[in-house]
Amino acid sequence: DGWVSRVQAKVRPLVELPADLKGNPKAVLLVRLLPSLEVQSVRVLQSSGNDAYDEAVQRAVREAHTFPSLPSGASFGDYRQIKLEFRPHS
């Protein structure tokens, strides 16, 4: 989905990589949004195996605060919960 890619592009620069991070682990998050497209909650669905990286990604999502406008004609109900995947080296 192009909108999810835009969200990830907004969040990715806010992720502060831990110094001890090895490899290219994947963290999968479930993000719940308010109708204003502000972040309501963030939860790890699949850990990267590195707690510091998982925390850094969650913090970056919260720091992003508000996400881009939905695509034209999109229903908020379709985007109330989104799954985001992050890798340090994409």
Coordinates of N, CA, C and O in Angstrom, one line a residue:
D1 N 0.8 -1.2 0.0 CA 0.0 0.0 0.0 C 0.9 1.2 0.0 O 1.8 1.4 0.8
G2 N 0.6 2.2 -0.9 CA 1.5 3.4 -1.0 C 1.4 4.2 0.2 O 2.4 4.9 0.6
W3 N 0.2 4.3 0.9 CA 0.1 5.1 2.0 C 1.0 4.6 3.2 O 1.6 5.4 3.9
V4 N 1.0 3.3 3.4 CA 1.8 2.7 4.4 C 3.3 3.0 4.1 O 4.0 3.3 5.1
S5 N 3.7 3.0 2.9 CA 5.1 3.3 2.5 C 5.4 4.7 2.9 O 6.5 5.0 3.4
R6 N 4.4 5.6 2.7 CA 4.6 7.1 3.1 C 4.8 7.2 4.6 O 5.6 8.0 5.1
V7 N 4.0 6.4 5.3 CA 4.1 6.4 6.8 C 5.5 5.9 7.2 O 6.1 6.6 8.0
Q8 N 5.9 4.8 6.6 CA 7.2 4.3 7.0 C 8.3 5.3 6.6 O 9.3 5.4 7.4
A9 N 8.2 6.0 5.5 CA 9.2 7.0 5.1 C 9.2 8.1 6.1 O 10.3 8.7 6.3
K10 N 8.1 8.5 6.7 CA 8.1 9.5 7.7 C 8.7 9.1 9.0 O 9.4 9.8 9.7
V11 N 8.5 7.8 9.4 CA 9.0 7.3 10.7 C 10.5 6.9 10.6 O 11.3 7.2 11.5
R12 N 10.9 6.3 9.5 CA 12.3 5.7 9.4 C 13.4 6.7 9.8 O 14.3 6.3 10.6
P13 N 13.4 8.0 9.4 CA 14.5 8.9 9.8 C 14.5 9.2 11.3 O 15.5 9.7 11.8
L14 N 13.4 8.9 12.0 CA 13.3 9.2 13.4 C 13.8 8.0 14.3 O 14.0 8.2 15.5
V15 N 14.1 6.9 13.6 CA 14.6 5.7 14.4 C 16.1 5.9 14.7 O 16.9 6.1 13.8
E16 N 16.4 5.9 16.0 CA 17.8 6.0 16.4 C 18.3 4.6 16.6 O 17.9 3.9 17.6
L17 N 19.2 4.1 15.7 CA 19.7 2.7 15.8 C 20.6 2.5 17.0 O 21.5 3.3 17.3
P18 N 20.4 1.4 17.8 CA 21.2 1.1 18.9 C 22.6 0.8 18.4 O 22.8 0.2 17.4
A19 N 23.6 1.1 19.2 CA 25.0 0.9 18.8 C 25.3 -0.6 18.7 O 26.2 -1.0 17.9
D20 N 24.7 -1.4 19.4 CA 25.0 -2.9 19.4 C 24.1 -3.7 18.4 O 24.2 -4.9 18.4
L21 N 23.4 -3.0 17.5 CA 22.6 -3.7 16.6 C 23.4 -4.4 15.5 O 24.3 -3.9 14.9
K22 N 23.1 -5.7 15.4 CA 23.8 -6.5 14.4 C 22.8 -7.1 13.4 O 21.7 -7.3 13.7
G23 N 23.3 -7.2 12.1 CA 22.5 -7.7 11.1 C 21.4 -6.7 10.6 O 21.5 -5.5 10.8
N24 N 20.3 -7.3 10.1 CA 19.2 -6.5 9.6 C 17.9 -7.0 10.1 O 17.1 -7.5 9.3
P25 N 17.7 -7.0 11.4 CA 16.5 -7.6 12.0 C 15.2 -6.9 11.6 O 15.2 -5.7 11.3
K26 N 14.1 -7.6 11.6 CA 12.8 -7.0 11.3 C 11.9 -6.9 12.5 O 11.8 -7.9 13.3
A27 N 11.4 -5.7 12.8 CA 10.4 -5.4 13.8 C 9.1 -5.2 13.1 O 9.0 -4.4 12.2
V28 N 8.0 -5.8 13.6 CA 6.7 -5.6 13.1 C 5.8 -5.0 14.2 O 5.7 -5.6 15.3
L29 N 5.2 -3.8 13.9 CA 4.4 -3.1 14.9 C 3.0 -3.1 14.4 O 2.7 -3.0 13.2
L30 N 2.1 -3.0 15.4 CA 0.7 -2.7 15.2 C 0.4 -1.4 15.7 O 0.6 -1.1 16.9
V31 N 0.0 -0.5 14.8 CA -0.3 0.9 15.2 C -1.8 1.2 15.1 O -2.4 1.0 14.1
R32 N -2.4 1.7 16.2 CA -3.8 2.1 16.2 C -3.8 3.6 16.1 O -3.0 4.3 16.7
L33 N -4.7 4.1 15.2 CA -4.8 5.5 14.9 C -6.1 6.1 15.4 O -7.1 5.4 15.4
L34 N -6.1 7.4 15.7 CA -7.3 8.2 15.9 C -7.8 8.7 14.6 O -7.0 8.8 13.6
P35 N -9.0 9.1 14.5 CA -9.5 9.7 13.2 C -8.7 10.9 12.7 O -8.7 11.1 11.5
S36 N -8.0 11.5 13.6 CA -7.1 12.7 13.2 C -5.8 12.2 12.6 O -5.0 13.0 12.3
L37 N -5.6 10.9 12.5 CA -4.4 10.2 12.0 C -3.3 10.4 13.0 O -2.1 10.2 12.6
E38 N -3.6 10.7 14.3 CA -2.6 10.7 15.3 C -2.4 9.3 15.9 O -3.4 8.5 15.9
V39 N -1.3 9.0 16.4 CA -1.0 7.7 16.9 C -1.7 7.5 18.3 O -1.5 8.3 19.2
Q40 N -2.5 6.5 18.4 CA -3.2 6.2 19.6 C -2.4 5.2 20.5 O -2.2 5.4 21.6
S41 N -1.9 4.2 19.8 CA -1.1 3.2 20.5 C -0.2 2.4 19.5 O -0.4 2.4 18.3
V42 N 0.9 1.9 20.1 CA 1.9 1.1 19.3 C 2.2 -0.1 20.1 O 2.4 -0.1 21.3
R43 N 2.2 -1.3 19.4 CA 2.5 -2.5 20.0 C 3.4 -3.4 19.1 O 3.2 -3.4 17.9
V44 N 4.3 -4.1 19.7 CA 5.2 -5.0 18.9 C 4.4 -6.3 18.6 O 4.0 -6.9 19.6
L45 N 4.3 -6.6 17.3 CA 3.7 -7.9 17.0 C 4.7 -8.9 16.8 O 4.5 -10.1 17.1
Q46 N 5.9 -8.5 16.3 CA 7.0 -9.4 16.1 C 8.3 -8.7 16.4 O 8.6 -7.7 15.8
S47 N 9.0 -9.2 17.5 CA 10.2 -8.6 17.9 C 11.3 -8.8 16.9 O 11.4 -9.8 16.2
S48 N 12.2 -7.8 16.8 CA 13.4 -8.0 16.0 C 14.4 -8.9 16.7 O 15.4 -9.3 16.0
G49 N 14.2 -9.1 18.0 CA 15.2 -9.9 18.7 C 16.2 -9.0 19.5 O 17.0 -9.4 20.2
N50 N 16.0 -7.7 19.2 CA 16.9 -6.7 19.9 C 15.9 -5.7 20.6 O 15.3 -4.9 19.9
D51 N 15.8 -5.8 21.9 CA 14.9 -4.9 22.6 C 15.1 -3.4 22.4 O 14.2 -2.7 22.3
A52 N 16.4 -3.0 22.3 CA 16.7 -1.6 22.1 C 16.2 -1.2 20.7 O 15.6 0.0 20.6
Y53 N 16.3 -2.0 19.7 CA 15.8 -1.6 18.4 C 14.3 -1.6 18.4 O 13.7 -0.6 17.8
D54 N 13.6 -2.6 19.0 CA 12.2 -2.6 19.1 C 11.7 -1.3 19.8 O 10.7 -0.6 19.3
E55 N 12.3 -0.9 20.9 CA 12.0 0.4 21.6 C 12.2 1.6 20.7 O 11.4 2.5 20.7
A56 N 13.3 1.6 20.0 CA 13.6 2.8 19.1 C 12.6 2.9 18.0 O 12.2 4.1 17.7
V57 N 12.1 1.8 17.4 CA 11.1 1.9 16.4 C 9.8 2.4 17.0 O 9.1 3.3 16.4
Q58 N 9.4 1.9 18.1 CA 8.1 2.3 18.8 C 8.2 3.8 19.1 O 7.3 4.5 18.9
R59 N 9.4 4.2 19.6 CA 9.5 5.6 20.0 C 9.4 6.5 18.8 O 8.8 7.6 18.8
A60 N 10.0 6.1 17.6 CA 9.9 6.8 16.4 C 8.5 7.0 15.9 O 8.1 8.1 15.4
V61 N 7.7 5.9 16.0 CA 6.3 6.0 15.6 C 5.6 7.0 16.4 O 4.8 7.9 15.9
R62 N 5.8 7.0 17.7 CA 5.1 8.0 18.6 C 5.6 9.4 18.3 O 4.8 10.3 18.3
E63 N 6.9 9.5 18.0 CA 7.5 10.8 17.7 C 6.9 11.4 16.4 O 6.8 12.6 16.3
A64 N 6.6 10.5 15.5 CA 6.1 11.0 14.2 C 4.7 11.6 14.4 O 4.3 12.5 13.7
H65 N 4.0 11.2 15.5 CA 2.8 11.8 16.0 C 1.6 11.7 15.1 O 0.6 11.1 15.4
T66 N 1.7 12.4 13.9 CA 0.5 12.4 13.0 C 1.0 11.9 11.6 O 2.1 12.2 11.2
F67 N 0.2 11.1 11.0 CA 0.6 10.5 9.7 C 0.0 11.2 8.6 O -0.9 12.1 8.7
P68 N 0.5 11.0 7.3 CA 0.0 11.7 6.1 C -1.5 11.5 5.9 O -2.1 10.5 6.4
S69 N -2.1 12.4 5.2 CA -3.5 12.3 4.8 C -3.8 11.0 4.1 O -2.9 10.5 3.3
L70 N -4.9 10.4 4.3 CA -5.3 9.1 3.7 C -5.5 9.4 2.2 O -5.8 10.5 1.7
P71 N -5.3 8.3 1.4 CA -5.6 8.5 -0.1 C -7.0 8.9 -0.3 O -7.9 8.6 0.4
S72 N -7.2 9.6 -1.4 CA -8.5 10.1 -1.8 C -9.5 9.0 -1.9 O -9.2 7.9 -2.4
G73 N -10.6 9.2 -1.2 CA -11.7 8.2 -1.2 C -11.5 7.0 -0.2 O -12.4 6.2 -0.1
A74 N -10.4 7.1 0.5 CA -10.2 6.0 1.5 C -11.0 6.2 2.7 O -11.4 7.3 3.1
S75 N -11.4 5.1 3.4 CA -12.2 5.1 4.6 C -11.3 4.9 5.8 O -10.4 4.1 5.8
F76 N -11.4 5.8 6.8 CA -10.6 5.7 8.0 C -10.7 4.3 8.6 O -9.7 3.8 9.1
G77 N -11.8 3.7 8.5 CA -12.0 2.3 9.1 C -11.0 1.3 8.5 O -10.6 0.4 9.2
D78 N -10.6 1.5 7.3 CA -9.6 0.6 6.7 C -8.2 0.9 7.2 O -7.3 0.1 6.9
Y79 N -8.0 2.0 7.9 CA -6.6 2.4 8.3 C -6.6 2.6 9.8 O -5.6 3.1 10.3
R80 N -7.6 2.3 10.5 CA -7.6 2.4 12.0 C -6.5 1.7 12.7 O -5.9 2.2 13.6
Q81 N -6.2 0.5 12.2 CA -5.1 -0.3 12.6 C -4.2 -0.6 11.4 O -4.7 -1.1 10.4
I82 N -2.9 -0.3 11.6 CA -2.0 -0.7 10.5 C -0.8 -1.4 11.0 O -0.4 -1.3 12.1
K83 N -0.3 -2.3 10.2 CA 0.9 -3.1 10.5 C 2.0 -2.4 9.8 O 2.0 -2.2 8.6
L84 N 3.1 -2.1 10.5 CA 4.3 -1.5 9.9 C 5.5 -2.4 10.2 O 5.7 -3.0 11.3
E85 N 6.3 -2.6 9.2 CA 7.5 -3.4 9.3 C 8.7 -2.5 9.1 O 8.7 -1.6 8.2
F86 N 9.7 -2.7 10.0 CA 10.9 -1.9 9.9 C 12.1 -2.8 10.0 O 12.2 -3.7 10.7
R87 N 13.1 -2.4 9.1 CA 14.4 -3.0 9.2 C 15.4 -1.9 9.2 O 15.2 -0.9 8.5
P88 N 16.5 -2.0 9.9 CA 17.5 -0.9 10.0 C 18.1 -0.6 8.6 O 18.4 0.6 8.3
H89 N 18.3 -1.6 7.8 CA 18.9 -1.4 6.5 C 17.9 -1.9 5.4 O 17.9 -3.1 5.1
S90 N 17.1 -1.0 4.9 CA 16.1 -1.5 3.9 C 16.6 -1.2 2.5 O 17.5 -0.5 2.2

